[in-house]
PDB file of C-alpha atoms in Angstrom:
ATOM      1  CA  UNK A   1       0.000   0.000   0.000  1.00 43.00           C
ATOM      2  CA  UNK A   2       1.332   3.422  -0.944  1.00 49.00           C
ATOM      3  CA  UNK A   3       1.853   5.574   2.151  1.00 52.00           C
ATOM      4  CA  UNK A   4       2.471   8.926   0.478  1.00 70.00           C
ATOM      5  CA  UNK A   5      -0.225  11.542   0.001  1.00 89.00           C
ATOM      6  CA  UNK A   6       1.599  13.020  -2.975  1.00 87.00           C
ATOM      7  CA  UNK A   7       0.270  11.995  -6.383  1.00 94.00           C
ATOM      8  CA  UNK A   8       2.475  12.424  -9.446  1.00 93.00           C
ATOM      9  CA  UNK A   9       0.511  10.495 -12.062  1.00 97.00           C
ATOM     10  CA  UNK A  10       1.204  11.869 -15.518  1.00 98.00           C
ATOM     11  CA  UNK A  11      -1.096  14.733 -16.448  1.00 98.00           C
ATOM     12  CA  UNK A  12      -2.811  15.051 -13.047  1.00 98.00           C
ATOM     13  CA  UNK A  13      -2.742  18.426 -11.295  1.00 97.00           C
ATOM     14  CA  UNK A  14      -3.451  19.406  -7.691  1.00 97.00           C
ATOM     15  CA  UNK A  15      -4.022  15.753  -6.867  1.00 98.00           C
ATOM     16  CA  UNK A  16      -3.525  14.031  -3.540  1.00 98.00           C
ATOM     17  CA  UNK A  17      -4.637  11.071  -1.449  1.00 98.00           C
ATOM     18  CA  UNK A  18      -6.829  11.827   1.558  1.00 98.00           C
ATOM     19  CA  UNK A  19      -5.056   9.107   3.517  1.00 97.00           C
ATOM     20  CA  UNK A  20      -2.589   9.608   6.354  1.00 96.00           C
ATOM     21  CA  UNK A  21      -4.424  12.459   8.094  1.00 97.00           C
ATOM     22  CA  UNK A  22      -4.791  12.424  11.901  1.00 97.00           C
ATOM     23  CA  UNK A  23      -8.192  12.036  13.557  1.00 97.00           C
ATOM     24  CA  UNK A  24      -9.080  13.441  16.949  1.00 96.00           C
ATOM     25  CA  UNK A  25      -9.161   9.904  18.346  1.00 95.00           C
ATOM     26  CA  UNK A  26      -5.533   9.279  17.404  1.00 96.00           C
ATOM     27  CA  UNK A  27      -6.210   7.187  14.283  1.00 95.00           C
ATOM     28  CA  UNK A  28      -5.310   8.140  10.724  1.00 97.00           C
ATOM     29  CA  UNK A  29      -7.293   8.058   7.511  1.00 97.00           C
ATOM     30  CA  UNK A  30      -6.572   5.171   5.160  1.00 96.00           C
ATOM     31  CA  UNK A  31      -4.678   5.477   1.910  1.00 95.00           C
ATOM     32  CA  UNK A  32      -6.193   4.654  -1.457  1.00 96.00           C
ATOM     33  CA  UNK A  33      -9.837   5.305  -0.568  1.00 97.00           C
ATOM     34  CA  UNK A  34     -10.322   8.884  -1.790  1.00 98.00           C
ATOM     35  CA  UNK A  35      -8.300  11.162  -4.035  1.00 98.00           C
ATOM     36  CA  UNK A  36      -8.955  14.828  -4.762  1.00 98.00           C
ATOM     37  CA  UNK A  37      -7.923  16.395  -8.057  1.00 98.00           C
ATOM     38  CA  UNK A  38      -8.290  19.227 -10.558  1.00 97.00           C
ATOM     39  CA  UNK A  39      -9.436  19.219 -14.203  1.00 96.00           C
ATOM     40  CA  UNK A  40      -8.332  15.964 -15.849  1.00 97.00           C
ATOM     41  CA  UNK A  41      -7.939  17.212 -19.434  1.00 96.00           C
ATOM     42  CA  UNK A  42      -4.154  16.775 -19.421  1.00 97.00           C
ATOM     43  CA  UNK A  43      -4.136  13.195 -18.122  1.00 98.00           C
ATOM     44  CA  UNK A  44      -2.250  10.850 -20.435  1.00 97.00           C
ATOM     45  CA  UNK A  45      -2.778   7.168 -21.087  1.00 97.00           C
ATOM     46  CA  UNK A  46       0.162   6.502 -18.792  1.00 97.00           C
ATOM     47  CA  UNK A  47      -1.406   8.727 -16.123  1.00 98.00           C
ATOM     48  CA  UNK A  48      -4.661   6.801 -16.225  1.00 98.00           C
ATOM     49  CA  UNK A  49      -2.719   3.554 -15.957  1.00 97.00           C
ATOM     50  CA  UNK A  50      -0.945   4.909 -12.868  1.00 97.00           C
ATOM     51  CA  UNK A  51      -4.253   5.952 -11.325  1.00 98.00           C
ATOM     52  CA  UNK A  52      -5.726   2.523 -11.923  1.00 97.00           C
ATOM     53  CA  UNK A  53      -2.640   0.832 -10.508  1.00 96.00           C
ATOM     54  CA  UNK A  54      -3.136   2.961  -7.390  1.00 96.00           C
ATOM     55  CA  UNK A  55      -6.676   1.636  -7.032  1.00 97.00           C
ATOM     56  CA  UNK A  56      -8.850   4.335  -8.627  1.00 98.00           C
ATOM     57  CA  UNK A  57     -12.050   2.760  -9.941  1.00 98.00           C
ATOM     58  CA  UNK A  58     -14.488   5.692  -9.895  1.00 98.00           C
ATOM     59  CA  UNK A  59     -14.197   9.333 -10.973  1.00 98.00           C
ATOM     60  CA  UNK A  60     -16.804  11.807  -9.722  1.00 98.00           C
ATOM     61  CA  UNK A  61     -16.948  15.048 -11.706  1.00 98.00           C
ATOM     62  CA  UNK A  62     -18.302  17.958  -9.663  1.00 97.00           C
ATOM     63  CA  UNK A  63     -18.299  20.448 -12.529  1.00 95.00           C
ATOM     64  CA  UNK A  64     -21.224  22.049 -14.306  1.00 92.00           C
ATOM     65  CA  UNK A  65     -22.387  20.646 -17.637  1.00 91.00           C
ATOM     66  CA  UNK A  66     -20.926  23.474 -19.736  1.00 89.00           C
ATOM     67  CA  UNK A  67     -17.506  22.931 -18.148  1.00 92.00           C
ATOM     68  CA  UNK A  68     -17.583  19.278 -19.209  1.00 93.00           C
ATOM     69  CA  UNK A  69     -18.736  19.540 -22.810  1.00 90.00           C
ATOM     70  CA  UNK A  70     -19.171  22.483 -25.187  1.00 85.00           C
ATOM     71  CA  UNK A  71     -22.610  24.085 -25.043  1.00 76.00           C
ATOM     72  CA  UNK A  72     -24.305  26.126 -27.744  1.00 69.00           C
ATOM     73  CA  UNK A  73     -25.380  28.653 -25.129  1.00 64.00           C
ATOM     74  CA  UNK A  74     -23.094  28.382 -22.081  1.00 59.00           C
ATOM     75  CA  UNK A  75     -24.658  29.347 -18.780  1.00 56.00           C
ATOM     76  CA  UNK A  76     -23.593  32.863 -17.703  1.00 58.00           C
ATOM     77  CA  UNK A  77     -20.502  32.575 -15.498  1.00 56.00           C
ATOM     78  CA  UNK A  78     -21.610  33.006 -11.908  1.00 58.00           C
ATOM     79  CA  UNK A  79     -20.074  30.159  -9.942  1.00 54.00           C
ATOM     80  CA  UNK A  80     -16.770  28.421  -9.712  1.00 51.00           C
ATOM     81  CA  UNK A  81     -13.713  30.642  -9.534  1.00 52.00           C
ATOM     82  CA  UNK A  82     -11.573  27.998 -11.237  1.00 58.00           C
ATOM     83  CA  UNK A  83     -13.814  27.202 -14.186  1.00 76.00           C
ATOM     84  CA  UNK A  84     -12.226  26.384 -17.525  1.00 87.00           C
ATOM     85  CA  UNK A  85     -13.847  26.159 -20.947  1.00 86.00           C
ATOM     86  CA  UNK A  86     -14.840  22.639 -21.940  1.00 88.00           C
ATOM     87  CA  UNK A  87     -12.603  20.703 -24.306  1.00 89.00           C
ATOM     88  CA  UNK A  88     -14.142  19.845 -27.717  1.00 86.00           C
ATOM     89  CA  UNK A  89     -14.072  16.123 -26.968  1.00 85.00           C
ATOM     90  CA  UNK A  90     -15.634  16.453 -23.512  1.00 84.00           C
ATOM     91  CA  UNK A  91     -14.544  14.289 -20.582  1.00 88.00           C
ATOM     92  CA  UNK A  92     -13.696  10.605 -20.809  1.00 87.00           C
ATOM     93  CA  UNK A  93     -12.183   7.912 -18.645  1.00 92.00           C
ATOM     94  CA  UNK A  94     -10.550   4.668 -19.784  1.00 93.00           C
ATOM     95  CA  UNK A  95     -12.018   1.201 -19.483  1.00 92.00           C
ATOM     96  CA  UNK A  96     -12.029  -0.037 -15.935  1.00 93.00           C
ATOM     97  CA  UNK A  97     -12.797   3.350 -14.379  1.00 97.00           C
ATOM     98  CA  UNK A  98     -16.403   4.480 -13.941  1.00 97.00           C
ATOM     99  CA  UNK A  99     -17.284   8.138 -14.341  1.00 97.00           C
ATOM    100  CA  UNK A 100     -20.163   9.955 -12.648  1.00 98.00           C
ATOM    101  CA  UNK A 101     -21.303  13.546 -13.063  1.00 97.00           C
ATOM    102  CA  UNK A 102     -22.658  15.075  -9.849  1.00 98.00           C
ATOM    103  CA  UNK A 103     -22.632  18.866 -10.334  1.00 96.00           C
ATOM    104  CA  UNK A 104     -22.232  20.661  -7.029  1.00 96.00           C
ATOM    105  CA  UNK A 105     -22.624  24.392  -7.774  1.00 94.00           C
ATOM    106  CA  UNK A 106     -26.349  24.669  -8.607  1.00 92.00           C
ATOM    107  CA  UNK A 107     -25.581  27.479 -11.042  1.00 89.00           C
ATOM    108  CA  UNK A 108     -29.287  28.062 -11.646  1.00 90.00           C
ATOM    109  CA  UNK A 109     -29.400  29.776  -8.253  1.00 93.00           C
ATOM    110  CA  UNK A 110     -28.191  33.064  -9.695  1.00 91.00           C
ATOM    111  CA  UNK A 111     -29.162  35.046  -6.601  1.00 93.00           C
ATOM    112  CA  UNK A 112     -26.804  33.021  -4.409  1.00 94.00           C
ATOM    113  CA  UNK A 113     -23.836  33.250  -6.766  1.00 93.00           C
ATOM    114  CA  UNK A 114     -24.347  36.946  -7.379  1.00 92.00           C
ATOM    115  CA  UNK A 115     -24.113  37.405  -3.613  1.00 94.00           C
ATOM    116  CA  UNK A 116     -20.944  35.289  -3.430  1.00 93.00           C
ATOM    117  CA  UNK A 117     -19.315  37.270  -6.225  1.00 91.00           C
ATOM    118  CA  UNK A 118     -20.505  40.646  -4.980  1.00 91.00           C
ATOM    119  CA  UNK A 119     -19.041  39.965  -1.547  1.00 93.00           C
ATOM    120  CA  UNK A 120     -15.761  38.704  -3.004  1.00 91.00           C
ATOM    121  CA  UNK A 121     -16.108  35.262  -1.450  1.00 93.00           C
ATOM    122  CA  UNK A 122     -15.545  33.180  -4.580  1.00 90.00           C
ATOM    123  CA  UNK A 123     -12.306  31.231  -4.645  1.00 92.00           C
ATOM    124  CA  UNK A 124     -12.101  31.211  -0.851  1.00 95.00           C
ATOM    125  CA  UNK A 125     -13.558  29.009   1.892  1.00 97.00           C
ATOM    126  CA  UNK A 126     -15.478  32.092   3.033  1.00 97.00           C
ATOM    127  CA  UNK A 127     -18.397  30.969   0.863  1.00 97.00           C
ATOM    128  CA  UNK A 128     -18.513  27.493   2.442  1.00 98.00           C
ATOM    129  CA  UNK A 129     -20.828  28.233   5.420  1.00 98.00           C
ATOM    130  CA  UNK A 130     -23.460  29.864   3.229  1.00 97.00           C
ATOM    131  CA  UNK A 131     -23.194  27.138   0.619  1.00 97.00           C
ATOM    132  CA  UNK A 132     -23.509  24.375   3.203  1.00 98.00           C
ATOM    133  CA  UNK A 133     -26.643  25.986   4.571  1.00 97.00           C
ATOM    134  CA  UNK A 134     -28.291  26.688   1.226  1.00 97.00           C
ATOM    135  CA  UNK A 135     -27.019  23.731  -0.837  1.00 97.00           C
ATOM    136  CA  UNK A 136     -27.106  20.892   1.671  1.00 98.00           C
ATOM    137  CA  UNK A 137     -28.857  18.563  -0.758  1.00 98.00           C
ATOM    138  CA  UNK A 138     -26.226  19.197  -3.411  1.00 98.00           C
ATOM    139  CA  UNK A 139     -23.560  18.161  -0.928  1.00 98.00           C
ATOM    140  CA  UNK A 140     -25.628  15.154   0.094  1.00 98.00           C
ATOM    141  CA  UNK A 141     -25.923  14.004  -3.527  1.00 98.00           C
ATOM    142  CA  UNK A 142     -22.135  13.815  -3.807  1.00 98.00           C
ATOM    143  CA  UNK A 143     -21.748  11.945  -0.519  1.00 98.00           C
ATOM    144  CA  UNK A 144     -24.447   9.477  -1.578  1.00 98.00           C
ATOM    145  CA  UNK A 145     -22.699   8.908  -4.917  1.00 98.00           C
ATOM    146  CA  UNK A 146     -19.446   8.227  -3.091  1.00 98.00           C
ATOM    147  CA  UNK A 147     -21.177   5.833  -0.694  1.00 98.00           C
ATOM    148  CA  UNK A 148     -22.580   3.798  -3.587  1.00 98.00           C
ATOM    149  CA  UNK A 149     -19.417   3.798  -5.705  1.00 98.00           C
ATOM    150  CA  UNK A 150     -18.016   0.404  -6.608  1.00 96.00           C
ATOM    151  CA  UNK A 151     -15.186  -0.972  -4.467  1.00 96.00           C
ATOM    152  CA  UNK A 152     -11.874   0.722  -5.063  1.00 97.00           C
ATOM    153  CA  UNK A 153     -10.565   4.243  -4.881  1.00 98.00           C
ATOM    154  CA  UNK A 154     -12.812   7.219  -5.637  1.00 98.00           C
ATOM    155  CA  UNK A 155     -11.305  10.315  -7.256  1.00 98.00           C
ATOM    156  CA  UNK A 156     -13.407  13.486  -7.200  1.00 98.00           C
ATOM    157  CA  UNK A 157     -12.550  16.719  -8.969  1.00 98.00           C
ATOM    158  CA  UNK A 158     -13.787  20.063 -10.244  1.00 96.00           C
ATOM    159  CA  UNK A 159     -11.909  22.693 -12.274  1.00 95.00           C
ATOM    160  CA  UNK A 160      -9.036  23.783 -10.061  1.00 95.00           C
ATOM    161  CA  UNK A 161      -9.566  21.070  -7.482  1.00 96.00           C
ATOM    162  CA  UNK A 162      -9.698  23.679  -4.730  1.00 96.00           C
ATOM    163  CA  UNK A 163     -13.183  25.037  -3.993  1.00 96.00           C
ATOM    164  CA  UNK A 164     -15.823  22.469  -4.884  1.00 97.00           C
ATOM    165  CA  UNK A 165     -13.361  19.620  -4.441  1.00 98.00           C
ATOM    166  CA  UNK A 166     -12.162  21.218  -1.214  1.00 98.00           C
ATOM    167  CA  UNK A 167     -15.680  21.358   0.168  1.00 98.00           C
ATOM    168  CA  UNK A 168     -16.291  17.662  -0.497  1.00 98.00           C
ATOM    169  CA  UNK A 169     -12.887  16.840   1.006  1.00 98.00           C
ATOM    170  CA  UNK A 170     -13.875  18.864   4.072  1.00 98.00           C
ATOM    171  CA  UNK A 171     -17.093  16.880   4.457  1.00 98.00           C
ATOM    172  CA  UNK A 172     -15.353  13.521   4.035  1.00 98.00           C
ATOM    173  CA  UNK A 173     -12.570  14.358   6.448  1.00 98.00           C
ATOM    174  CA  UNK A 174     -14.967  15.820   8.991  1.00 98.00           C
ATOM    175  CA  UNK A 175     -17.003  12.604   8.834  1.00 98.00           C
ATOM    176  CA  UNK A 176     -13.839  10.731   9.780  1.00 97.00           C
ATOM    177  CA  UNK A 177     -13.289  13.222  12.639  1.00 98.00           C
ATOM    178  CA  UNK A 178      -9.985  14.424  11.200  1.00 98.00           C
ATOM    179  CA  UNK A 179      -8.320  17.221  13.140  1.00 98.00           C
ATOM    180  CA  UNK A 180      -9.644  20.581  11.888  1.00 98.00           C
ATOM    181  CA  UNK A 181      -6.135  21.933  11.440  1.00 98.00           C
ATOM    182  CA  UNK A 182      -5.263  18.957   9.246  1.00 98.00           C
ATOM    183  CA  UNK A 183      -8.370  19.588   7.120  1.00 98.00           C
ATOM    184  CA  UNK A 184      -7.377  23.246   6.801  1.00 98.00           C
ATOM    185  CA  UNK A 185      -3.795  22.335   5.887  1.00 97.00           C
ATOM    186  CA  UNK A 186      -5.039  19.970   3.186  1.00 97.00           C
ATOM    187  CA  UNK A 187      -7.136  22.759   1.677  1.00 97.00           C
ATOM    188  CA  UNK A 188      -4.200  25.175   1.764  1.00 96.00           C
ATOM    189  CA  UNK A 189      -1.984  22.817  -0.260  1.00 96.00           C
ATOM    190  CA  UNK A 190      -3.919  23.768  -3.385  1.00 96.00           C
ATOM    191  CA  UNK A 191      -2.480  27.299  -3.454  1.00 95.00           C
ATOM    192  CA  UNK A 192       0.958  26.087  -4.501  1.00 95.00           C
ATOM    193  CA  UNK A 193      -0.248  23.011  -6.395  1.00 95.00           C
ATOM    194  CA  UNK A 194      -2.483  25.063  -8.693  1.00 96.00           C
ATOM    195  CA  UNK A 195       0.333  27.158 -10.107  1.00 96.00           C
ATOM    196  CA  UNK A 196       1.329  24.381 -12.516  1.00 96.00           C
ATOM    197  CA  UNK A 197      -2.255  23.937 -13.730  1.00 96.00           C
ATOM    198  CA  UNK A 198      -2.727  27.651 -14.354  1.00 95.00           C
ATOM    199  CA  UNK A 199       0.527  27.669 -16.314  1.00 96.00           C
ATOM    200  CA  UNK A 200      -0.625  24.695 -18.390  1.00 96.00           C
ATOM    201  CA  UNK A 201      -3.953  26.427 -19.045  1.00 94.00           C
ATOM    202  CA  UNK A 202      -2.238  29.698 -19.954  1.00 93.00           C
ATOM    203  CA  UNK A 203      -4.153  31.652 -17.333  1.00 91.00           C
ATOM    204  CA  UNK A 204      -3.147  33.844 -14.408  1.00 91.00           C
ATOM    205  CA  UNK A 205      -2.666  32.476 -10.911  1.00 91.00           C
ATOM    206  CA  UNK A 206      -5.647  33.546  -8.792  1.00 89.00           C
ATOM    207  CA  UNK A 207      -3.806  33.267  -5.488  1.00 92.00           C
ATOM    208  CA  UNK A 208      -2.850  36.965  -5.073  1.00 92.00           C
ATOM    209  CA  UNK A 209      -6.507  38.009  -5.470  1.00 90.00           C
ATOM    210  CA  UNK A 210      -7.648  35.261  -3.096  1.00 93.00           C
ATOM    211  CA  UNK A 211      -5.091  36.188  -0.460  1.00 94.00           C
ATOM    212  CA  UNK A 212      -6.187  39.795  -0.719  1.00 94.00           C
ATOM    213  CA  UNK A 213      -9.860  38.888  -0.255  1.00 93.00           C
ATOM    214  CA  UNK A 214      -9.014  36.824   2.823  1.00 96.00           C
ATOM    215  CA  UNK A 215      -6.738  39.505   4.253  1.00 96.00           C
ATOM    216  CA  UNK A 216      -9.493  42.100   3.853  1.00 95.00           C
ATOM    217  CA  UNK A 217     -11.517  39.999   6.279  1.00 95.00           C
ATOM    218  CA  UNK A 218      -8.655  39.439   8.649  1.00 97.00           C
ATOM    219  CA  UNK A 219      -8.238  35.753   7.989  1.00 97.00           C
ATOM    220  CA  UNK A 220      -6.431  33.144   5.910  1.00 97.00           C
ATOM    221  CA  UNK A 221      -7.570  30.128   3.909  1.00 97.00           C
ATOM    222  CA  UNK A 222      -6.736  27.884   6.857  1.00 98.00           C
ATOM    223  CA  UNK A 223      -8.553  30.187   9.261  1.00 98.00           C
ATOM    224  CA  UNK A 224     -11.662  30.252   7.072  1.00 98.00           C
ATOM    225  CA  UNK A 225     -11.744  26.429   6.890  1.00 98.00           C
ATOM    226  CA  UNK A 226     -11.374  26.112  10.665  1.00 98.00           C
ATOM    227  CA  UNK A 227     -14.135  28.687  11.155  1.00 98.00           C
ATOM    228  CA  UNK A 228     -16.393  26.651   8.841  1.00 98.00           C
ATOM    229  CA  UNK A 229     -15.798  23.543  10.934  1.00 98.00           C
ATOM    230  CA  UNK A 230     -16.298  25.280  14.289  1.00 98.00           C
ATOM    231  CA  UNK A 231     -19.567  23.965  15.710  1.00 97.00           C
ATOM    232  CA  UNK A 232     -20.447  22.222  12.442  1.00 98.00           C
ATOM    233  CA  UNK A 233     -22.152  18.848  12.989  1.00 98.00           C
ATOM    234  CA  UNK A 234     -21.346  17.217   9.674  1.00 98.00           C
ATOM    235  CA  UNK A 235     -23.215  13.998  10.379  1.00 98.00           C
ATOM    236  CA  UNK A 236     -26.472  15.703  11.356  1.00 98.00           C
ATOM    237  CA  UNK A 237     -26.120  18.138   8.459  1.00 98.00           C
ATOM    238  CA  UNK A 238     -25.918  15.309   5.947  1.00 98.00           C
ATOM    239  CA  UNK A 239     -28.623  13.241   7.618  1.00 98.00           C
ATOM    240  CA  UNK A 240     -30.979  16.209   7.447  1.00 98.00           C
ATOM    241  CA  UNK A 241     -30.118  16.562   3.752  1.00 98.00           C
ATOM    242  CA  UNK A 242     -31.071  12.971   2.928  1.00 98.00           C
ATOM    243  CA  UNK A 243     -27.939  10.892   3.438  1.00 98.00           C
ATOM    244  CA  UNK A 244     -28.773   7.692   5.320  1.00 98.00           C
ATOM    245  CA  UNK A 245     -27.020   6.323   8.383  1.00 98.00           C
ATOM    246  CA  UNK A 246     -25.769   3.357   6.372  1.00 98.00           C
ATOM    247  CA  UNK A 247     -24.386   5.647   3.655  1.00 98.00           C
ATOM    248  CA  UNK A 248     -22.520   7.710   6.250  1.00 98.00           C
ATOM    249  CA  UNK A 249     -21.139   4.524   7.789  1.00 97.00           C
ATOM    250  CA  UNK A 250     -19.995   3.329   4.378  1.00 97.00           C
ATOM    251  CA  UNK A 251     -18.169   6.557   3.590  1.00 98.00           C
ATOM    252  CA  UNK A 252     -16.569   6.777   7.020  1.00 97.00           C
ATOM    253  CA  UNK A 253     -15.477   3.151   6.916  1.00 96.00           C
ATOM    254  CA  UNK A 254     -13.889   3.550   3.499  1.00 96.00           C
ATOM    255  CA  UNK A 255     -11.909   6.581   4.602  1.00 97.00           C
ATOM    256  CA  UNK A 256     -10.743   4.955   7.823  1.00 95.00           C
ATOM    257  CA  UNK A 257      -9.459   1.931   5.922  1.00 83.00           C
ATOM    258  CA  UNK A 258     -12.227  -0.397   7.099  1.00 69.00           C
ATOM    259  CA  UNK A 259     -13.805  -0.976   3.699  1.00 46.00           C
ATOM    260  CA  UNK A 260     -13.867  -4.504   2.270  1.00 43.00           C
ATOM    261  CA  UNK A 261     -11.268  -5.294  -0.384  1.00 38.00           C
TER     262      UNK A 261
END
């Protein structure tokens, strides 16, 4: 079993294993259960082979439809600070790896995203508390999809692999009772990891703007994640949103290395 969180599969960006993180009970999350990642458009045949060798059997795409495949009339950009235009061929995965689309943003809720953008929250964890409150069922849909994924590793991703992916990582890690500071540190790793993706995409690094938005509110990315987790009952939140007890148990067991092989 690989015991490194770092992922260097060819063509993958901002990708890491959620294993090896400390829980408040003194345990650690298991390796090979869940991987977080960014846009997969640069993944090579060799990269997919490496992912499969590492146990990945399911990919969950959190992006909106017009990020995945070209649309005649793209939805007006409101959500997702790390959105990229769809590739002409759309998204594919090789044989042996299932692919599910579970869009998280709910871009039809223009009022919400206008508020997020107006307040300068996009691209930061500052929008997480409001999103969790207003979009609980969207979050629940992703957790349910993960719970019902076939045996093997689950890789979930969005555009940059920071915001939407970071929120799902937060929920998964909180379910496993991972230390809040470890959850915050995992989120913060994306700042450096995304530089290579932005360079490959030929777009500017968003980090200076994001740091400025956080500084204006007297916080940091880590601080905003910890504030989101403070007093947050993740289990009750997801139960209220429609996730079942057995689904929560399944997800938690997989992340703690208790899943069947």
